[in-house]
mmCIF file of C-alpha atoms in Angstrom:
data_model
loop_
_atom_site.group_PDB
_atom_site.id
_atom_site.type_symbol
_atom_site.label_atom_id
_atom_site.label_comp_id
_atom_site.label_asym_id
_atom_site.label_seq_id
_atom_site.Cartn_x
_atom_site.Cartn_y
_atom_site.Cartn_z
ATOM 1 C CA UNK A 1 -22.715 11.443 4.535
ATOM 2 C CA UNK A 2 -19.245 11.067 5.906
ATOM 3 C CA UNK A 3 -16.588 12.174 3.538
ATOM 4 C CA UNK A 4 -12.622 10.799 3.899
ATOM 5 C CA UNK A 5 -9.654 12.288 1.927
ATOM 6 C CA UNK A 6 -7.682 9.253 0.680
ATOM 7 C CA UNK A 7 -4.983 9.539 -1.575
ATOM 8 C CA UNK A 8 -6.168 13.195 -2.190
ATOM 9 C CA UNK A 9 -9.464 11.778 -3.445
ATOM 10 C CA UNK A 10 -12.654 12.900 -1.347
ATOM 11 C CA UNK A 11 -14.588 9.846 -1.067
ATOM 12 C CA UNK A 12 -18.143 9.797 0.082
ATOM 13 C CA UNK A 13 -18.907 6.417 1.895
ATOM 14 C CA UNK A 14 -22.486 5.240 2.971
ATOM 15 C CA UNK A 15 -22.091 2.346 5.416
ATOM 16 C CA UNK A 16 -24.751 0.931 7.619
ATOM 17 C CA UNK A 17 -21.972 -0.905 10.078
ATOM 18 C CA UNK A 18 -19.513 1.193 12.223
ATOM 19 C CA UNK A 19 -16.695 -1.020 11.387
ATOM 20 C CA UNK A 20 -16.117 1.082 8.131
ATOM 21 C CA UNK A 21 -16.144 4.455 9.948
ATOM 22 C CA UNK A 22 -13.802 2.966 12.492
ATOM 23 C CA UNK A 23 -11.293 1.717 10.007
ATOM 24 C CA UNK A 24 -11.284 4.936 7.981
ATOM 25 C CA UNK A 25 -11.594 7.529 10.953
ATOM 26 C CA UNK A 26 -8.132 9.047 10.526
ATOM 27 C CA UNK A 27 -9.041 9.988 6.787
ATOM 28 C CA UNK A 28 -12.249 11.777 7.974
ATOM 29 C CA UNK A 29 -12.624 15.397 6.932
ATOM 30 C CA UNK A 30 -15.182 17.924 7.297
ATOM 31 C CA UNK A 31 -15.795 19.838 4.028
ATOM 32 C CA UNK A 32 -18.255 21.036 1.815
ATOM 33 C CA UNK A 33 -16.557 20.105 -1.263
ATOM 34 C CA UNK A 34 -18.118 18.082 -3.748
ATOM 35 C CA UNK A 35 -16.754 14.568 -3.543
ATOM 36 C CA UNK A 36 -14.575 12.654 -6.267
ATOM 37 C CA UNK A 37 -17.083 9.778 -5.909
ATOM 38 C CA UNK A 38 -19.229 7.823 -3.723
ATOM 39 C CA UNK A 39 -19.639 4.432 -2.413
ATOM 40 C CA UNK A 40 -21.847 1.951 -0.860
ATOM 41 C CA UNK A 41 -23.092 -1.818 -0.599
ATOM 42 C CA UNK A 42 -26.576 -2.875 -1.319
ATOM 43 C CA UNK A 43 -28.262 -5.945 0.240
ATOM 44 C CA UNK A 44 -27.433 -8.397 -2.667
ATOM 45 C CA UNK A 45 -23.603 -7.322 -2.879
ATOM 46 C CA UNK A 46 -23.517 -8.074 0.724
ATOM 47 C CA UNK A 47 -25.017 -11.291 0.170
ATOM 48 C CA UNK A 48 -22.997 -12.608 -2.378
ATOM 49 C CA UNK A 49 -19.847 -11.745 -0.330
ATOM 50 C CA UNK A 50 -20.967 -13.413 2.569
ATOM 51 C CA UNK A 51 -21.779 -16.290 0.543
ATOM 52 C CA UNK A 52 -18.222 -16.508 -0.876
ATOM 53 C CA UNK A 53 -16.845 -15.969 2.755
ATOM 54 C CA UNK A 54 -19.005 -17.653 5.010
ATOM 55 C CA UNK A 55 -16.600 -16.657 7.792
ATOM 56 C CA UNK A 56 -17.281 -12.766 7.257
ATOM 57 C CA UNK A 57 -19.530 -11.144 9.761
ATOM 58 C CA UNK A 58 -21.851 -8.720 8.133
ATOM 59 C CA UNK A 59 -19.843 -5.660 9.220
ATOM 60 C CA UNK A 60 -16.441 -7.200 8.020
ATOM 61 C CA UNK A 61 -18.307 -7.993 4.641
ATOM 62 C CA UNK A 62 -19.650 -4.381 4.193
ATOM 63 C CA UNK A 63 -15.997 -3.074 4.976
ATOM 64 C CA UNK A 64 -14.626 -5.212 2.488
ATOM 65 C CA UNK A 65 -17.030 -4.668 -0.415
ATOM 66 C CA UNK A 66 -16.509 -0.894 0.316
ATOM 67 C CA UNK A 67 -12.629 -1.372 0.372
ATOM 68 C CA UNK A 68 -12.938 -2.928 -3.218
ATOM 69 C CA UNK A 69 -15.076 0.035 -4.255
ATOM 70 C CA UNK A 70 -13.061 2.706 -2.989
ATOM 71 C CA UNK A 71 -9.926 0.922 -4.787
ATOM 72 C CA UNK A 72 -11.664 0.591 -8.177
ATOM 73 C CA UNK A 73 -12.776 3.884 -8.434
ATOM 74 C CA UNK A 74 -9.364 5.308 -7.230
ATOM 75 C CA UNK A 75 -7.972 3.519 -9.941
ATOM 76 C CA UNK A 76 -9.783 5.358 -12.817
ATOM 77 C CA UNK A 77 -9.030 8.183 -11.193
ATOM 78 C CA UNK A 78 -4.768 7.647 -11.154
ATOM 79 C CA UNK A 79 -4.728 6.273 -7.471
ATOM 80 C CA UNK A 80 -3.855 2.560 -7.599
ATOM 81 C CA UNK A 81 -3.623 0.320 -4.731
ATOM 82 C CA UNK A 82 -0.421 -1.581 -4.559
ATOM 83 C CA UNK A 83 0.183 -4.738 -2.301
ATOM 84 C CA UNK A 84 3.160 -3.978 -0.324
ATOM 85 C CA UNK A 85 4.289 -2.526 2.754
ATOM 86 C CA UNK A 86 5.640 1.178 2.808
ATOM 87 C CA UNK A 87 7.891 2.930 5.185
ATOM 88 C CA UNK A 88 9.104 6.391 5.407
ATOM 89 C CA UNK A 89 12.608 7.843 6.217
ATOM 90 C CA UNK A 90 13.662 10.964 6.099
ATOM 91 C CA UNK A 91 10.798 12.011 4.032
ATOM 92 C CA UNK A 92 10.976 9.333 1.387
ATOM 93 C CA UNK A 93 8.985 6.396 1.108
ATOM 94 C CA UNK A 94 10.359 2.750 0.953
ATOM 95 C CA UNK A 95 8.154 -0.014 -0.615
ATOM 96 C CA UNK A 96 8.522 -3.869 0.114
ATOM 97 C CA UNK A 97 6.626 -6.509 -1.633
ATOM 98 C CA UNK A 98 6.221 -9.970 -1.104
ATOM 99 C CA UNK A 99 3.384 -13.066 -1.054
ATOM 100 C CA UNK A 100 1.485 -12.886 2.162
ATOM 101 C CA UNK A 101 3.568 -14.842 4.856
ATOM 102 C CA UNK A 102 6.666 -14.418 3.327
ATOM 103 C CA UNK A 103 7.840 -11.701 5.915
ATOM 104 C CA UNK A 104 7.457 -8.120 4.745
ATOM 105 C CA UNK A 105 5.937 -7.076 7.869
ATOM 106 C CA UNK A 106 8.560 -8.763 9.924
ATOM 107 C CA UNK A 107 11.114 -7.049 7.701
ATOM 108 C CA UNK A 108 9.720 -3.745 8.013
ATOM 109 C CA UNK A 109 9.092 -4.393 11.876
ATOM 110 C CA UNK A 110 13.269 -4.964 11.918
ATOM 111 C CA UNK A 111 13.866 -1.732 10.010
ATOM 112 C CA UNK A 112 11.759 0.201 12.981
ATOM 113 C CA UNK A 113 13.607 -1.803 15.405
ATOM 114 C CA UNK A 114 17.395 -1.423 14.276
ATOM 115 C CA UNK A 115 17.091 2.376 13.101
ATOM 116 C CA UNK A 116 14.300 3.476 15.775
ATOM 117 C CA UNK A 117 12.396 6.793 15.298
ATOM 118 C CA UNK A 118 14.020 7.524 11.755
ATOM 119 C CA UNK A 119 11.649 4.684 10.523
ATOM 120 C CA UNK A 120 7.699 5.403 10.250
ATOM 121 C CA UNK A 121 5.400 2.954 8.694
ATOM 122 C CA UNK A 122 3.065 4.670 6.066
ATOM 123 C CA UNK A 123 0.902 1.218 5.308
ATOM 124 C CA UNK A 124 1.586 -2.253 6.585
ATOM 125 C CA UNK A 125 -0.316 -3.906 3.428
ATOM 126 C CA UNK A 126 -2.144 -1.956 0.854
ATOM 127 C CA UNK A 127 -1.074 1.874 0.439
ATOM 128 C CA UNK A 128 -2.007 3.748 -2.976
ATOM 129 C CA UNK A 129 0.396 4.678 -5.399
ATOM 130 C CA UNK A 130 -0.119 7.901 -7.927
ATOM 131 C CA UNK A 131 1.718 10.213 -9.823
ATOM 132 C CA UNK A 132 2.115 13.574 -8.394
ATOM 133 C CA UNK A 133 3.944 16.350 -10.027
ATOM 134 C CA UNK A 134 5.306 13.823 -12.099
ATOM 135 C CA UNK A 135 6.824 11.773 -9.077
ATOM 136 C CA UNK A 136 5.482 8.402 -7.978
ATOM 137 C CA UNK A 137 4.030 9.076 -4.295
ATOM 138 C CA UNK A 138 2.911 6.421 -1.755
ATOM 139 C CA UNK A 139 0.020 7.436 0.132
ATOM 140 C CA UNK A 140 -1.462 5.738 3.664
ATOM 141 C CA UNK A 141 -4.735 4.116 3.350
ATOM 142 C CA UNK A 142 -7.254 2.811 5.949
ATOM 143 C CA UNK A 143 -6.883 -0.585 4.209
ATOM 144 C CA UNK A 144 -3.880 -1.951 5.860
ATOM 145 C CA UNK A 145 -3.674 -5.673 7.029
ATOM 146 C CA UNK A 146 -4.038 -7.412 10.072
ATOM 147 C CA UNK A 147 -1.412 -5.317 12.198
ATOM 148 C CA UNK A 148 -3.644 -2.138 11.385
ATOM 149 C CA UNK A 149 -0.492 -0.560 10.628
ATOM 150 C CA UNK A 150 -1.344 2.625 8.671
ATOM 151 C CA UNK A 151 -0.890 6.864 8.512
ATOM 152 C CA UNK A 152 -2.638 9.321 6.688
ATOM 153 C CA UNK A 153 0.552 10.833 5.065
ATOM 154 C CA UNK A 154 2.492 10.330 1.560
ATOM 155 C CA UNK A 155 6.152 10.445 0.678
ATOM 156 C CA UNK A 156 7.588 10.243 -2.950
ATOM 157 C CA UNK A 157 8.478 6.638 -3.437
ATOM 158 C CA UNK A 158 12.431 6.180 -3.682
ATOM 159 C CA UNK A 159 12.502 2.323 -3.480
ATOM 160 C CA UNK A 160 10.877 -1.081 -3.963
ATOM 161 C CA UNK A 161 12.110 -4.128 -2.945
ATOM 162 C CA UNK A 162 10.624 -7.789 -3.435
ATOM 163 C CA UNK A 163 11.531 -9.885 -0.744
ATOM 164 C CA UNK A 164 12.212 -13.781 -0.821
ATOM 165 C CA UNK A 165 13.394 -16.174 2.085
ATOM 166 C CA UNK A 166 17.007 -17.363 1.819
ATOM 167 C CA UNK A 167 19.557 -18.628 4.001
ATOM 168 C CA UNK A 168 22.008 -15.911 3.087
ATOM 169 C CA UNK A 169 21.319 -12.036 2.905
ATOM 170 C CA UNK A 170 21.590 -10.768 -0.663
ATOM 171 C CA UNK A 171 20.376 -7.855 -2.879
ATOM 172 C CA UNK A 172 20.264 -7.485 -6.452
ATOM 173 C CA UNK A 173 19.044 -5.337 -8.951
ATOM 174 C CA UNK A 174 15.900 -6.787 -10.585
ATOM 175 C CA UNK A 175 16.817 -7.413 -14.333
ATOM 176 C CA UNK A 176 14.673 -4.973 -16.996
ATOM 177 C CA UNK A 177 12.806 -7.472 -18.512
ATOM 178 C CA UNK A 178 11.023 -8.554 -14.982
ATOM 179 C CA UNK A 179 10.209 -5.254 -14.084
ATOM 180 C CA UNK A 180 6.828 -4.735 -15.446
ATOM 181 C CA UNK A 181 5.536 -8.078 -14.924
ATOM 182 C CA UNK A 182 6.884 -7.754 -11.188
ATOM 183 C CA UNK A 183 5.175 -4.493 -10.555
ATOM 184 C CA UNK A 184 2.214 -4.983 -12.350
ATOM 185 C CA UNK A 185 1.468 -8.135 -10.209
ATOM 186 C CA UNK A 186 1.274 -6.088 -7.264
ATOM 187 C CA UNK A 187 -1.102 -3.836 -8.436
ATOM 188 C CA UNK A 188 -4.880 -4.196 -7.954
ATOM 189 C CA UNK A 189 -6.640 -4.957 -11.402
ATOM 190 C CA UNK A 190 -9.369 -2.405 -11.961
ATOM 191 C CA UNK A 191 -12.526 -3.613 -13.693
ATOM 192 C CA UNK A 192 -12.579 -0.460 -16.133
ATOM 193 C CA UNK A 193 -10.660 0.543 -19.211
ATOM 194 C CA UNK A 194 -9.874 3.915 -17.822
ATOM 195 C CA UNK A 195 -8.696 1.889 -14.377
ATOM 196 C CA UNK A 196 -6.508 -0.444 -16.559
ATOM 197 C CA UNK A 197 -4.852 2.650 -18.361
ATOM 198 C CA UNK A 198 -4.006 4.445 -15.178
ATOM 199 C CA UNK A 199 -2.510 1.296 -13.448
ATOM 200 C CA UNK A 200 -0.387 0.775 -16.782
ATOM 201 C CA UNK A 201 1.015 4.505 -16.790
ATOM 202 C CA UNK A 202 1.705 4.210 -13.298
ATOM 203 C CA UNK A 203 3.718 1.144 -13.485
ATOM 204 C CA UNK A 204 5.571 2.384 -16.503
ATOM 205 C CA UNK A 205 6.488 5.674 -14.387
ATOM 206 C CA UNK A 206 7.424 3.672 -11.331
ATOM 207 C CA UNK A 207 9.965 1.211 -13.369
ATOM 208 C CA UNK A 208 11.330 4.259 -15.033
ATOM 209 C CA UNK A 209 11.790 6.437 -11.792
ATOM 210 C CA UNK A 210 12.340 3.993 -8.827
ATOM 211 C CA UNK A 211 15.295 1.669 -8.123
ATOM 212 C CA UNK A 212 13.775 -1.913 -7.846
ATOM 213 C CA UNK A 213 15.419 -4.620 -6.000
ATOM 214 C CA UNK A 214 15.178 -8.224 -4.809
ATOM 215 C CA UNK A 215 16.182 -9.134 -1.165
ATOM 216 C CA UNK A 216 17.198 -12.782 -0.512
ATOM 217 C CA UNK A 217 16.912 -12.742 3.326
ATOM 218 C CA UNK A 218 16.649 -14.575 6.900
ATOM 219 C CA UNK A 219 14.748 -12.874 9.649
ATOM 220 C CA UNK A 220 17.808 -10.986 11.036
ATOM 221 C CA UNK A 221 18.939 -7.521 11.744
ATOM 222 C CA UNK A 222 21.859 -7.811 9.185
ATOM 223 C CA UNK A 223 19.130 -8.380 6.471
ATOM 224 C CA UNK A 224 17.356 -5.208 7.537
ATOM 225 C CA UNK A 225 20.689 -3.400 7.615
ATOM 226 C CA UNK A 226 21.606 -4.550 4.192
ATOM 227 C CA UNK A 227 18.246 -3.504 2.510
ATOM 228 C CA UNK A 228 18.194 0.137 4.503
ATOM 229 C CA UNK A 229 21.793 0.858 3.075
ATOM 230 C CA UNK A 230 21.198 -0.301 -0.100
ATOM 231 C CA UNK A 231 17.777 1.323 -0.595
ATOM 232 C CA UNK A 232 18.163 4.454 1.249
ATOM 233 C CA UNK A 233 22.077 5.209 0.719
ATOM 234 C CA UNK A 234 22.519 5.738 3.954
ATOM 235 C CA UNK A 235 25.424 4.231 6.086
ATOM 236 C CA UNK A 236 24.338 3.438 9.117
ATOM 237 C CA UNK A 237 25.344 0.690 11.697
ATOM 238 C CA UNK A 238 23.205 -1.103 13.662
ATOM 239 C CA UNK A 239 24.069 0.255 16.945
ATOM 240 C CA UNK A 240 23.061 3.768 15.833
#
């Protein structure tokens, strides 16, 4: 059975349709090591998902179910799915969180446009976060949103920014009392007590370690420059 290395966890995935293997191909490994866990989807689970989502094909329904199983199992082992887009600059990761349709994909696309090859996308929608050597680290995952932006890499998380639309560009530090609920809202809520415990541990470490901002922005290069300078500490002009 194929094995995949996702957020440093060895995952054995049994899938009947090729879509899942195609989605996860960048994480495939050849190893005799014992898997951390194994996931599959039975006929009743598949039928339930298709009943709840009649627009899903059988292949997509299976891939969706496997994604959910992997995320839940990973949470119990300290790797938490985080709803955000994550980029890497000079070996450090920076995350942008916002409701779907608010513009996080547009914003990281602006980072790439304005600052070129210095910016690399880790994941466009659903990275994993975990504590590695005491540091919150962002990992690429095969689950990445409609753009398909993902890489099988990791980097220490050095900044998190919540995005809201605004006529003027302004970035502020998030108030202390708002940190935990905002961060926790972006994390997958696992079904097990162990998963919940690991999620809370990660959230607590994240808000203590990682600078967290709120950017009110329009869709402009100036907005990207403001968040880039604030989060990375790199004084860079748009014409560089």
